[in-house]
Coordinates of C-alpha atoms in Angstrom, one line a residue:
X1 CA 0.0 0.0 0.0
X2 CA 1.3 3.5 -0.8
X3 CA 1.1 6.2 1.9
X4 CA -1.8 8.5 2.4
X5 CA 1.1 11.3 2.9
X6 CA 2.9 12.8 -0.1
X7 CA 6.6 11.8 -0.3
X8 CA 9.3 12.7 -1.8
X9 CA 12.3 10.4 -3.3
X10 CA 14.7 14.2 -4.8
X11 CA 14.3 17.5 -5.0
X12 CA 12.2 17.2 -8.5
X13 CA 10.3 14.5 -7.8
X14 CA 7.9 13.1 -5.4
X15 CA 5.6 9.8 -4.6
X16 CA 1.4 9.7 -5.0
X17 CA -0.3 8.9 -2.1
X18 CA -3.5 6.0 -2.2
X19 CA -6.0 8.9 -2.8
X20 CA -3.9 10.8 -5.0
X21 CA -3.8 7.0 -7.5
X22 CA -7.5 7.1 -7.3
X23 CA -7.7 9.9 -8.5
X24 CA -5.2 9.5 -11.2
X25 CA -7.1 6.3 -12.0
X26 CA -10.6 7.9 -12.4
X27 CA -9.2 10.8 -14.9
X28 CA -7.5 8.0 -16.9
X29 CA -10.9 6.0 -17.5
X30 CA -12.9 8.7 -18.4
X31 CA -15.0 8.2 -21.5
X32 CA -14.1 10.2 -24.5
X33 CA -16.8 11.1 -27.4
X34 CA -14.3 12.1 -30.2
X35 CA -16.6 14.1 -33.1
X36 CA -16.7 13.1 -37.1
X37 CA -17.2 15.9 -39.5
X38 CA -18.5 15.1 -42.9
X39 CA -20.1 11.6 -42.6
X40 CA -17.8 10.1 -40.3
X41 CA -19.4 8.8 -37.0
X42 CA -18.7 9.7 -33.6
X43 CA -16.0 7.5 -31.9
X44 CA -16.6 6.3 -28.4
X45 CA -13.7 5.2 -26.2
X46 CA -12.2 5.1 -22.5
X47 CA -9.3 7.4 -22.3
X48 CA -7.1 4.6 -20.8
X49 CA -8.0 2.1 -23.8
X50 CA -6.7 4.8 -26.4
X51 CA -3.7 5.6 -24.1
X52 CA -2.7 1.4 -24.5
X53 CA -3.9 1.0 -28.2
X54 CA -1.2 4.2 -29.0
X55 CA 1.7 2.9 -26.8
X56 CA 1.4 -0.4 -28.5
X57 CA 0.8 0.6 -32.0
X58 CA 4.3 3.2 -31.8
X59 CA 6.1 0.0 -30.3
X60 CA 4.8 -2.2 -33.5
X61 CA 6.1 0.6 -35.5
X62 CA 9.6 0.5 -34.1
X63 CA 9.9 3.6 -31.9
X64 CA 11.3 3.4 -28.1
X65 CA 9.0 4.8 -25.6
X66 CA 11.2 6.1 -23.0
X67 CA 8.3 7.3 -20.5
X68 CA 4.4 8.6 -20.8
X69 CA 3.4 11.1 -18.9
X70 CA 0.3 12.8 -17.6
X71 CA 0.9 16.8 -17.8
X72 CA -0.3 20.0 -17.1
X73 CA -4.1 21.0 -15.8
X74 CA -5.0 17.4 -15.2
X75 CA -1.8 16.4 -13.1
X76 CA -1.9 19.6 -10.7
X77 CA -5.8 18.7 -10.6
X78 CA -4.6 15.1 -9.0
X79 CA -1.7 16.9 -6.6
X80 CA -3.6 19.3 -5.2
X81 CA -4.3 19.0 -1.6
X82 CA -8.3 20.8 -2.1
X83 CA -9.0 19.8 -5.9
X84 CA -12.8 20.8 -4.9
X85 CA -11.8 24.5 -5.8
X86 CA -9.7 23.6 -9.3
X87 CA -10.3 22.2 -12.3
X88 CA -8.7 21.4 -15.3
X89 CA -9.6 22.2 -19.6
X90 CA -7.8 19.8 -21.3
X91 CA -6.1 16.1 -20.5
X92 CA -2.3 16.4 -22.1
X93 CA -0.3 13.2 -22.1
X94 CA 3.4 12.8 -23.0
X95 CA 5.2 10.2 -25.1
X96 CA 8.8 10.4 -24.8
X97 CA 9.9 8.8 -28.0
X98 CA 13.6 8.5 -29.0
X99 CA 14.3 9.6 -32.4
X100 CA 16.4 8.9 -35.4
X101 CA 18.1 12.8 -35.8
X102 CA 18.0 12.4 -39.8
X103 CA 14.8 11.0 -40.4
X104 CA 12.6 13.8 -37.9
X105 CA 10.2 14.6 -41.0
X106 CA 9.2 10.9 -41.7
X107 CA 9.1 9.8 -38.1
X108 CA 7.1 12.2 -36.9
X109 CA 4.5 11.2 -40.1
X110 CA 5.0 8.1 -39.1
X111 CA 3.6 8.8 -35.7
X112 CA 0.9 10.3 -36.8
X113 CA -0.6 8.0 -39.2
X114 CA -0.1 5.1 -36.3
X115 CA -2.2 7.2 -33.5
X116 CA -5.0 7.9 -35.9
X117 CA -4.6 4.4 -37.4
X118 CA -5.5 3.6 -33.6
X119 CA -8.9 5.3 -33.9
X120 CA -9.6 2.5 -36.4
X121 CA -10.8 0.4 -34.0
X122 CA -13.5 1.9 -32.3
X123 CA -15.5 2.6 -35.6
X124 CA -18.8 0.6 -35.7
X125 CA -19.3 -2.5 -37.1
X126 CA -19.5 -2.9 -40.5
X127 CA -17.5 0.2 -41.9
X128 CA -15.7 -0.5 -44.5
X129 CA -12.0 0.2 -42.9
X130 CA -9.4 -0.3 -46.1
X131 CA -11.1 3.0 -47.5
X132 CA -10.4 4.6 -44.8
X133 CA -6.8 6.6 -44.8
X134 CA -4.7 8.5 -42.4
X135 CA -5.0 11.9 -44.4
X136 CA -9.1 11.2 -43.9
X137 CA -8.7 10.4 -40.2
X138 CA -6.7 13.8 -39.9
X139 CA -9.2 16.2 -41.9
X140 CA -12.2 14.6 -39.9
X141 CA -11.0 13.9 -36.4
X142 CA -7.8 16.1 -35.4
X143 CA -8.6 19.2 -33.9
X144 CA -5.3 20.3 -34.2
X145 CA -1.6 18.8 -35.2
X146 CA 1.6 20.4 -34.9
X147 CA 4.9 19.8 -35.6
X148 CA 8.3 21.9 -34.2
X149 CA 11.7 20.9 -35.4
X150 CA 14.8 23.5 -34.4
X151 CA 17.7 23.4 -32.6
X152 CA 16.4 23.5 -29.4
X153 CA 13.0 21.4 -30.3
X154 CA 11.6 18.2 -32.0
X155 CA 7.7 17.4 -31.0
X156 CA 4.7 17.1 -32.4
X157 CA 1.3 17.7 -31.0
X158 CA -2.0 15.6 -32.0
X159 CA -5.2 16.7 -30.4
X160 CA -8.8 15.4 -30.2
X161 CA -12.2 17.0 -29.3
X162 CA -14.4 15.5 -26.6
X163 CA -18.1 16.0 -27.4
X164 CA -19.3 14.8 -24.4
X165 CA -21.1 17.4 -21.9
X166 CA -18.2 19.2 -19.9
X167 CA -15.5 16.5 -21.4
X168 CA -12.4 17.6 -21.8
X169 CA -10.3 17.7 -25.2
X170 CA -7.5 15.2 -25.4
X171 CA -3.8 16.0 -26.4
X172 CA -1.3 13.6 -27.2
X173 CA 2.1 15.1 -27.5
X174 CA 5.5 13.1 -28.8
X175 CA 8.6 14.4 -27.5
X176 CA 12.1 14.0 -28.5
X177 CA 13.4 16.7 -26.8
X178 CA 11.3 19.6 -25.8
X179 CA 13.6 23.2 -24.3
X180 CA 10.7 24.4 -22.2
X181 CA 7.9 22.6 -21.0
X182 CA 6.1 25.0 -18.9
X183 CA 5.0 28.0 -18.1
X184 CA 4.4 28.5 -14.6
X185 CA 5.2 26.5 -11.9
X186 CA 1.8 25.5 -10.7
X187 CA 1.5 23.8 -14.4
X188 CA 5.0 22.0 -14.4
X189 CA 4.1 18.9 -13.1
X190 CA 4.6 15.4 -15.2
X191 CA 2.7 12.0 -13.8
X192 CA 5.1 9.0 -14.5
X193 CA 2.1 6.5 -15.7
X194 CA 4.4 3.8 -17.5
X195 CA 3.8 1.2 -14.6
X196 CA 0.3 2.0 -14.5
X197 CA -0.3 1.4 -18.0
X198 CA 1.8 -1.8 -17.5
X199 CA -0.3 -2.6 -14.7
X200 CA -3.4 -2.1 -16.7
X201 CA -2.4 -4.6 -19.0
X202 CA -1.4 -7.5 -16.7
X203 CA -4.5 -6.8 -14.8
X204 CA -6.6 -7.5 -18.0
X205 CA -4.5 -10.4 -19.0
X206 CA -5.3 -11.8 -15.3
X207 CA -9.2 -11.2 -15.4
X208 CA -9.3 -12.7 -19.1
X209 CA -7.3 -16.1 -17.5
X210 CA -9.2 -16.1 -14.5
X211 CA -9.9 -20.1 -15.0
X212 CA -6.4 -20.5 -14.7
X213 CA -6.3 -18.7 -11.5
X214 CA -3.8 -16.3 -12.4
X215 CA -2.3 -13.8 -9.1
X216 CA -3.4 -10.4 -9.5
X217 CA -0.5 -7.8 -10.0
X218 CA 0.5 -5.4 -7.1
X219 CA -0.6 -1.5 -7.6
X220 CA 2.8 0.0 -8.5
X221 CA 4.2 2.9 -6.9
X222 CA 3.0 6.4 -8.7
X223 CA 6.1 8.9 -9.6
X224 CA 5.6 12.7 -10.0
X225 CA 7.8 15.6 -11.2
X226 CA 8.0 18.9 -11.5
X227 CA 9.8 20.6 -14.1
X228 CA 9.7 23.5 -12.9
X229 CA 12.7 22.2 -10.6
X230 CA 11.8 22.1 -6.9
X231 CA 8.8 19.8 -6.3
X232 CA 8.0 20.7 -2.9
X233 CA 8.5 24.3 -4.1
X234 CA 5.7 23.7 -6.9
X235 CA 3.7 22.5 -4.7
X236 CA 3.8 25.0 -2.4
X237 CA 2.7 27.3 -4.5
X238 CA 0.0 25.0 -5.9
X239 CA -2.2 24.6 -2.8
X240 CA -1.3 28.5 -2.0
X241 CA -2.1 29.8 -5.0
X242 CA 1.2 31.2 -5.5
X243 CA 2.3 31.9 -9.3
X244 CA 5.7 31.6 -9.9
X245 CA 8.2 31.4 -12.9
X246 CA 11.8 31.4 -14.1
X247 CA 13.0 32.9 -17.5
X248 CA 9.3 34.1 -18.6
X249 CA 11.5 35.4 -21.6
X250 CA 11.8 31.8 -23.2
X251 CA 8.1 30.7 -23.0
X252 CA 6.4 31.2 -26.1
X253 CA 3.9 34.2 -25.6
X254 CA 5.5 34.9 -22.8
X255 CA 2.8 33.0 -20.4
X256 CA 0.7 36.5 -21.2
X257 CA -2.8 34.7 -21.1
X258 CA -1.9 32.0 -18.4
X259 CA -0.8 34.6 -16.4
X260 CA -4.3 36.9 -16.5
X261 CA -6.2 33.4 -15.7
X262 CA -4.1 32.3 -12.8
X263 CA -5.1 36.0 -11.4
X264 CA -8.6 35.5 -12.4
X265 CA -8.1 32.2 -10.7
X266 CA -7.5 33.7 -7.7
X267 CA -3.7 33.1 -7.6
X268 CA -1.2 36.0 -6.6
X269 CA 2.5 36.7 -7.7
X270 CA 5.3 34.9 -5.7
X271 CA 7.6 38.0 -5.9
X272 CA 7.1 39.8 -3.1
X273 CA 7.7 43.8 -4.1
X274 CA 5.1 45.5 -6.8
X275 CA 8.3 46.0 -8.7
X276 CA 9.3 42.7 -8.6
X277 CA 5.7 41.9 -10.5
X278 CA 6.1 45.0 -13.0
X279 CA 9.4 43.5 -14.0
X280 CA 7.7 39.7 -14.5
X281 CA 4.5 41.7 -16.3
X282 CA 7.5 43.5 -18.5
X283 CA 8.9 40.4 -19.3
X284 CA 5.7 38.7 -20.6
X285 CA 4.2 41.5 -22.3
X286 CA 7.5 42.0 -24.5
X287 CA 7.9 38.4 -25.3
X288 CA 4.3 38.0 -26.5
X289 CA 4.4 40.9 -28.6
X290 CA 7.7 39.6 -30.4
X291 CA 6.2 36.1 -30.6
X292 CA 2.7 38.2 -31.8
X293 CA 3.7 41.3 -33.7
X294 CA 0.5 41.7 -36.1
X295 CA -2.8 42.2 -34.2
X296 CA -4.5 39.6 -36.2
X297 CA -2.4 37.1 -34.9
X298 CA -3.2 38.8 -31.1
X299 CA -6.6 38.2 -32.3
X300 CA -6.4 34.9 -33.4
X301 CA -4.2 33.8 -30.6
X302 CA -7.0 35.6 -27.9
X303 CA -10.3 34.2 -29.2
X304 CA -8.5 30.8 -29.2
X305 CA -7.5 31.0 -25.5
X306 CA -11.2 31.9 -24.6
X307 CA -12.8 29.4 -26.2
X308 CA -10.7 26.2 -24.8
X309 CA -10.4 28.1 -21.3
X310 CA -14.3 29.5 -20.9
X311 CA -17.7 27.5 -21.7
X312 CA -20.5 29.5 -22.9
X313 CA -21.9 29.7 -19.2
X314 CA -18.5 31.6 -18.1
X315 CA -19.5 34.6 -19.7
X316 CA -18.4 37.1 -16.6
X317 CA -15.5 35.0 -15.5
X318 CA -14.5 35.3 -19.3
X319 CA -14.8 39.2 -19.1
X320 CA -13.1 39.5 -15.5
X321 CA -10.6 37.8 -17.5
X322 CA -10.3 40.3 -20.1
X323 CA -10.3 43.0 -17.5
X324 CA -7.3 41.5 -16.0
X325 CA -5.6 41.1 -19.3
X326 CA -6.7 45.4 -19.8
X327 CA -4.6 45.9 -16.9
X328 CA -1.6 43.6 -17.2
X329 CA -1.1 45.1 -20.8
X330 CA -1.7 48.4 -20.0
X331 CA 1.0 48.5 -17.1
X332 CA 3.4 45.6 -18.7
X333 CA 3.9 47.1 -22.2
X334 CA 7.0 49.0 -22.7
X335 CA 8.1 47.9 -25.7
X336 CA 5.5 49.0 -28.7
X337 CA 4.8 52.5 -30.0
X338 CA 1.6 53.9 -28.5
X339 CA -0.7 53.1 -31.7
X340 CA -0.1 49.7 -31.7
X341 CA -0.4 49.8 -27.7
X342 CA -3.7 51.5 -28.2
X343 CA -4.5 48.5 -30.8
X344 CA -4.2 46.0 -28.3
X345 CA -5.8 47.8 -25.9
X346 CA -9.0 48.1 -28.3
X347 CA -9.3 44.9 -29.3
X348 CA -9.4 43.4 -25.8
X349 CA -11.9 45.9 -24.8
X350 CA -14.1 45.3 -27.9
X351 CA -14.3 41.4 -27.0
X352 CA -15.2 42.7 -23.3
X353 CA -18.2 44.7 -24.6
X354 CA -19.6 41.9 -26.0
X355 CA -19.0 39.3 -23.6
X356 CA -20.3 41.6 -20.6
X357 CA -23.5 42.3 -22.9
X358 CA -23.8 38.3 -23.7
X359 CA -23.8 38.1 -20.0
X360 CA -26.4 40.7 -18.9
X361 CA -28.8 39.3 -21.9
X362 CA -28.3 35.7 -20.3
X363 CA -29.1 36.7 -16.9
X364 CA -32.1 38.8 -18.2
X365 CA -33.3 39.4 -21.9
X366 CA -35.5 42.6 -20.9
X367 CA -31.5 43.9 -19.4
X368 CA -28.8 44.8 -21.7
X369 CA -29.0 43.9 -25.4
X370 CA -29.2 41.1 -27.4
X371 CA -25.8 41.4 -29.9
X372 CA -27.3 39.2 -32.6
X373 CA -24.6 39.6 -35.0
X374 CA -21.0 40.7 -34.6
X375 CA -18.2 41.6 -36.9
X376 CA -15.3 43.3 -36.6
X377 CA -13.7 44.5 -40.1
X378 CA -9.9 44.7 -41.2
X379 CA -9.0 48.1 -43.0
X380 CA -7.0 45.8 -45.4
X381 CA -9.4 42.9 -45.8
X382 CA -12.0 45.8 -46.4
X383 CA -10.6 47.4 -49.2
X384 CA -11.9 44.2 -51.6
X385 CA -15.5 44.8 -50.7
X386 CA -15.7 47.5 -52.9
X387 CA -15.2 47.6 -56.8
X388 CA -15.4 50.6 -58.9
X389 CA -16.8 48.9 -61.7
X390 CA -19.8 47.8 -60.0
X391 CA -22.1 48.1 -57.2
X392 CA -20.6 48.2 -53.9
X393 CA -20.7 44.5 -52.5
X394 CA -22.6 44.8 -49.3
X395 CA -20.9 43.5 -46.1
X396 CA -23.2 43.7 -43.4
X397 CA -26.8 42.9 -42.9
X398 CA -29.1 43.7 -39.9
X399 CA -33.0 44.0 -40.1
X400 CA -34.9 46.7 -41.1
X401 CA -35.8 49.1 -38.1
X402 CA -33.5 48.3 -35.6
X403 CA -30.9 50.9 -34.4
X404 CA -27.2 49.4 -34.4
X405 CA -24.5 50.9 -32.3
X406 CA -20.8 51.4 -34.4
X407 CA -17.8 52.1 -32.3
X408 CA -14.5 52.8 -33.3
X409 CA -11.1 52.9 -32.1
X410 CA -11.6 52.7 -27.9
X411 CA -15.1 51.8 -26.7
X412 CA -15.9 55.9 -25.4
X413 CA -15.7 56.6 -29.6
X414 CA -19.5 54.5 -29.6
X415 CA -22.4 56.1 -32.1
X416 CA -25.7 55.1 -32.4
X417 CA -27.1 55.5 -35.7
X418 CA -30.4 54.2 -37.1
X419 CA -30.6 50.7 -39.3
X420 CA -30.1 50.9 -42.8
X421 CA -30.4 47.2 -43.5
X422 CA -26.5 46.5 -45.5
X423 CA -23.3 48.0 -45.2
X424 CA -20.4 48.5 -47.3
X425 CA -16.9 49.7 -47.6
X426 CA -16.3 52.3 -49.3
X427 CA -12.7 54.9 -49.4
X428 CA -11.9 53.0 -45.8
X429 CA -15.0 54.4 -44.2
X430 CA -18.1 51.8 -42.9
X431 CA -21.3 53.4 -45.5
X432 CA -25.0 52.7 -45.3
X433 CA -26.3 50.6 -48.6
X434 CA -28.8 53.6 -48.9
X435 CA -27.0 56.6 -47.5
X436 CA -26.5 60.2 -49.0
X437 CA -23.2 60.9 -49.8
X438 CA -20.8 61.7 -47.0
X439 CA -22.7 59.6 -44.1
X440 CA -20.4 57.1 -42.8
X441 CA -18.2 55.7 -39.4
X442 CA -15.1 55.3 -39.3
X443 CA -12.4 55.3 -39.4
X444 CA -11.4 51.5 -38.7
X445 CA -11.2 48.9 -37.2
X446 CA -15.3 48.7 -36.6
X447 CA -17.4 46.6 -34.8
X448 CA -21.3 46.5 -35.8
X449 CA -23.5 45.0 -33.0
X450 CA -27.3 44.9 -33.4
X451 CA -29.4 46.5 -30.5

């Protein structure tokens, strides 16, 4: 039996108690509803079945597994001394694989086609499997694969959706060798699961000879590690709610967004002086903005944060967050001119508009109003909605009546000007379909919300 205290066997690593197995145990048999687009079905699996099927199918393929892991969210969930209060997003699993340093390209295919190969075998009965190929599996099931190969990198990332109500997304990451593997130290932690998985197996094995009377396998002993260096450290800080970092300037983005959460979170800054906390803010802020430079991509990268980190019913926690984020930028920015500071600044505040008058319409429909349609234009996408040669293309519909409210630039630039049914670009400026000349908003960027 392991003990119901929390050991610790070096400075980086430490022991799981009983309950803290249980736990790891219950996460790892969860059952995963992975969505088909097009005509492909839904796939219906237990988390710990999938793990198996992919070890064994890389092993049949001729790579090493040197150790799988469970990471991030889901691990600090299991280590945490009051998990009541936290939760975890997503389920991220390791595979340390050992790889061949002139074939990285064809490998890392190669892995690939054998973990969707894997979903092969929970398709119904009956389909017709030899159709099916690894490039189809990808464009209907993957909600997202990556690949990084540099000097200091060489992984590849394959996630899955979970359909199921309140399931979490799956991500199965293959690591050769990885430079930074976290952000803060709260999310550093890696659950050895090797044994268990072995464990798993001979238990099944047992079960399925059970006329022959075969001795069930002992519960192995459950490793942990932090990455972040110091396990009891990142611990510590786990159960205090304590954020805490080294080098922010070497994590991709800077940890910008995890940052703002943790706050939202209820977590405070280790460092102990306000200047101490500029300097970490300074850090982030410049490293996301190198990593970021366009505001599209601040855009892109923002939305995409929100939607894996908030459900629909987390409207205000979503736009405390974006409050947060207001602030950290504000104060943390030293290193872009003051219109591109005032871009950012805008664009977070826009999505906080709308998520704050989501909220109030969700709480009460007669309170705040319904934003029916949103849109937010690009000067330079704009420009090809109008053509000389013929009538303006129209860009924007709302029905006929309703008053609309544009703003521009920061949220206090905000007009309310009656419906005019479509609108169009036209010289850079947002035009009514049916307007006299010279009535139009601008200039950009715009949002149109319907009132």
């Amino acid at each position: 039996m392991l003990s119901t205290k929390m050991t610790t066997t070096n400075r980086s690593e430490g022991v799981l108690t009983d309950d803290q197995v249980q736990k790891l145990d219950k996460v790892l048999h969860q059952d995963l509803v992975i969505g088909g687009q097009n005509n492909f079905p839904d796939l219906e699996f237990c988390l710990r079945d999938l793990v198996i099927n992919v070890q064994d199918k890389l092993e049949q393929s001729g790579f090493n597994i040197k150790s799988v892991r469970l990471n991030g969210g889901a691990a600090s969930y299991i280590l945490a001394e009051d998990p009541q209060n936290r939760t975890y997003n997503d389920i991220d699993l390791i595979f340390y694989v050992s790889l061949d340093s002139n074939q990285f390209d064809n490998q890392f295919d190669l892995i690939r086609d054998s973990v969707l190969n894997c979903l092969l075998k929970y398709f119904p009965s009956g389909a017709n499997l030899e159709r099916i190929t690894p490039y189809a599996l990808k464009m209907n099931y993957a909600q997202k694969h990556i690949k990084v190969v540099n000097d200091n990198d060489r992984w590849s990332l394959i996630s899955f959706a979970n359909r199921k109500l309140d399931g979490k997304h799956i991500e199965l990451k293959f690591v050769d060798k990885m430079k930074r593997q976290f952000e803060f130290s709260v999310d550093s932690f890696q659950i050895r699961i090797n044994d268990l998985i072995q464990y798993w197996k001979s238990s099944d094995s047992a079960q399925a000879d059970d006329a022959k009377q075969t001795e069930m396998p002992e519960m192995p002993v459950v490793f942990a590690e932090s990455v972040y260096g110091d396990f009891l450290d990142a611990r510590r800080h786990l159960n205090e709610k304590k954020i805490a970092t080294i080098r922010p300037e070497e994590i991709r983005g800077g940890g910008l967004f995890k940052y703002c959460y943790l706050l939202q979170k209820g977590y405070h800054p280790e460092p102990s002086t306000s200047k101490d906390v500029l300097r970490l803010e300074q850090y982030m802020c410049s490293r996301f903005f190198i990593d970021f430079s366009e505001i599209s991509q601040q855009h892109q990268k923002l939305e995409c944060y929100l939607a894996s980190h908030f459900t629909p019913s987390e409207r205000y926690e979503q736009y405390e967050y974006l409050v947060l984020l207001k602030e950290v930028v504000e104060r943390g920015t030293v290193c872009l001119m003051r219109r591109e500071r005032n871009q950012v600044i805008d664009l977070i505040e826009r999505i906080a508009y709308v998520t704050l008058q989501d909220y109030q319409y969700s709480q009460d429909p007669n309170v705040g109003r319904k934003m029916r349609k949103v849109q937010s234009f690009d000067k330079r996408k704009s420009r090809s909605a109008v053509s000389v040669s013929r009538k303006p293309r129209p860009i924007y519909e709302l029905p006929a009546g309703d008053m609309i409210e544009i703003y521009y630039g920061r949220c206090d630039n905000l007009l309310s000007v009656p419906s005019a049914n479509q609108y169009y670009v036209q010289s850079g400026f947002l035009t009514p379909m049916n307007s006299t000349r010279g009535q139009s908003y601008g200039p950009p960027p715009w949002t149109v919300a319907c009132s």
